[in-house]
Amino acid sequence: MKKIVSLLLACIVVGSAMAQDNPGRVSRKENKKAAKKERINSLLRQEEEGEMIFNKHSIFGVKLATDGYGISYETGRFKTPRKVFLLQFELSEKKHPNSV
């Protein structure tokens, strides 16, 4: 009987000690992951609302066709969500149909 009471008392003491554990403590890695997720969600929310999420862009392209080839470059700066300053350069060569 003493063993059962001792075992029961030990279980109660260990159980109450485990209840004091703080499972709400978050590691640094989990904080970083949550911050990254929040940043991505805010960018998506801004994009849906029409706000600018970047100020400039650049595009480079190569064209290949049966009668010629070309390269192009475009750069743009956003002044407002509806106004953009664009520069576009294109260099291409086309063969004349009679020179083939």
Tab-separated table of C-alpha atoms in Angstrom:
chain	number	residue	atom	x	y	z
A	1	MET	CA	0.000	0.000	0.000
A	2	LYS	CA	2.890	2.336	0.832
A	3	LYS	CA	4.403	1.682	-2.613
A	4	ILE	CA	1.160	2.563	-4.389
A	5	VAL	CA	0.738	5.782	-2.397
A	6	SER	CA	4.409	6.684	-2.988
A	7	LEU	CA	4.064	6.003	-6.719
A	8	LEU	CA	0.849	8.030	-6.902
A	9	LEU	CA	2.449	10.922	-5.001
A	10	ALA	CA	5.501	10.816	-7.297
A	11	CYS	CA	3.240	10.895	-10.371
A	12	ILE	CA	1.375	13.907	-9.001
A	13	VAL	CA	4.632	15.765	-8.246
A	14	VAL	CA	6.092	14.992	-11.687
A	15	GLY	CA	2.822	15.895	-13.402
A	16	SER	CA	2.612	19.253	-11.636
A	17	ALA	CA	6.268	19.952	-12.478
A	18	MET	CA	5.589	19.199	-16.156
A	19	ALA	CA	2.576	21.523	-16.058
A	20	GLN	CA	4.927	24.420	-15.276
A	21	ASP	CA	6.750	23.946	-18.605
A	22	ASN	CA	6.330	26.865	-21.003
A	23	PRO	CA	5.428	25.422	-24.429
A	24	GLY	CA	4.658	28.928	-25.770
A	25	ARG	CA	8.351	29.747	-26.082
A	26	VAL	CA	9.188	30.233	-29.763
A	27	SER	CA	12.651	29.708	-31.178
A	28	ARG	CA	14.530	32.279	-33.243
A	29	LYS	CA	14.134	30.157	-36.385
A	30	GLU	CA	10.360	30.067	-35.978
A	31	ASN	CA	10.331	33.851	-35.455
A	32	LYS	CA	12.259	34.343	-38.717
A	33	LYS	CA	9.895	32.020	-40.567
A	34	ALA	CA	6.836	33.849	-39.213
A	35	ALA	CA	8.313	37.254	-40.131
A	36	LYS	CA	9.086	36.076	-43.671
A	37	LYS	CA	5.558	34.707	-44.072
A	38	GLU	CA	4.074	37.980	-42.815
A	39	ARG	CA	6.250	40.008	-45.223
A	40	ILE	CA	5.154	37.858	-48.183
A	41	ASN	CA	1.501	38.156	-47.152
A	42	SER	CA	1.786	41.951	-46.929
A	43	LEU	CA	3.371	42.122	-50.415
A	44	LEU	CA	0.574	39.982	-51.851
A	45	ARG	CA	-2.016	42.161	-50.129
A	46	GLN	CA	-0.387	45.309	-51.584
A	47	GLU	CA	-0.338	43.775	-55.061
A	48	GLU	CA	-4.042	42.928	-54.830
A	49	GLU	CA	-4.853	46.474	-53.726
A	50	GLY	CA	-2.913	47.954	-56.645
A	51	GLU	CA	-0.074	49.488	-54.656
A	52	MET	CA	3.443	49.513	-56.068
A	53	ILE	CA	5.618	46.726	-54.720
A	54	PHE	CA	8.713	47.708	-56.723
A	55	ASN	CA	10.044	50.921	-58.286
A	56	LYS	CA	11.745	49.787	-61.481
A	57	HIS	CA	12.031	46.853	-63.842
A	58	SER	CA	14.207	45.715	-66.728
A	59	ILE	CA	13.602	43.120	-69.436
A	60	PHE	CA	16.057	41.608	-71.898
A	61	GLY	CA	14.898	39.601	-74.896
A	62	VAL	CA	16.240	37.691	-77.892
A	63	LYS	CA	14.191	37.100	-81.058
A	64	LEU	CA	14.901	34.439	-83.629
A	65	ALA	CA	12.903	34.103	-86.851
A	66	THR	CA	13.311	32.387	-90.215
A	67	ASP	CA	14.107	35.683	-91.933
A	68	GLY	CA	16.186	37.400	-89.221
A	69	TYR	CA	17.099	37.864	-85.585
A	70	GLY	CA	17.157	40.592	-82.976
A	71	ILE	CA	17.715	41.616	-79.370
A	72	SER	CA	15.694	43.988	-77.220
A	73	TYR	CA	15.994	45.698	-73.847
A	74	GLU	CA	13.334	47.540	-71.850
A	75	THR	CA	13.703	49.464	-68.624
A	76	GLY	CA	11.007	51.273	-66.685
A	77	ARG	CA	10.585	53.368	-63.561
A	78	PHE	CA	7.248	53.609	-61.802
A	79	LYS	CA	6.272	57.144	-60.799
A	80	THR	CA	2.755	56.250	-59.616
A	81	PRO	CA	0.772	53.014	-59.906
A	82	ARG	CA	-0.601	54.272	-63.244
A	83	LYS	CA	2.341	56.304	-64.640
A	84	VAL	CA	5.568	54.702	-65.826
A	85	PHE	CA	8.643	56.038	-67.610
A	86	LEU	CA	9.680	53.407	-70.190
A	87	LEU	CA	12.775	53.135	-72.380
A	88	GLN	CA	12.798	50.409	-74.983
A	89	PHE	CA	15.681	49.533	-77.328
A	90	GLU	CA	15.501	47.007	-80.122
A	91	LEU	CA	18.174	45.944	-82.600
A	92	SER	CA	17.152	43.494	-85.285
A	93	GLU	CA	18.156	42.352	-88.752
A	94	LYS	CA	15.773	41.034	-91.380
A	95	LYS	CA	16.777	39.484	-94.681
A	96	HIS	CA	15.133	40.728	-97.841
A	97	PRO	CA	13.119	37.944	-99.555
A	98	ASN	CA	14.967	38.471	-102.882
A	99	SER	CA	18.461	38.083	-101.356
A	100	VAL	CA	17.920	34.467	-100.363
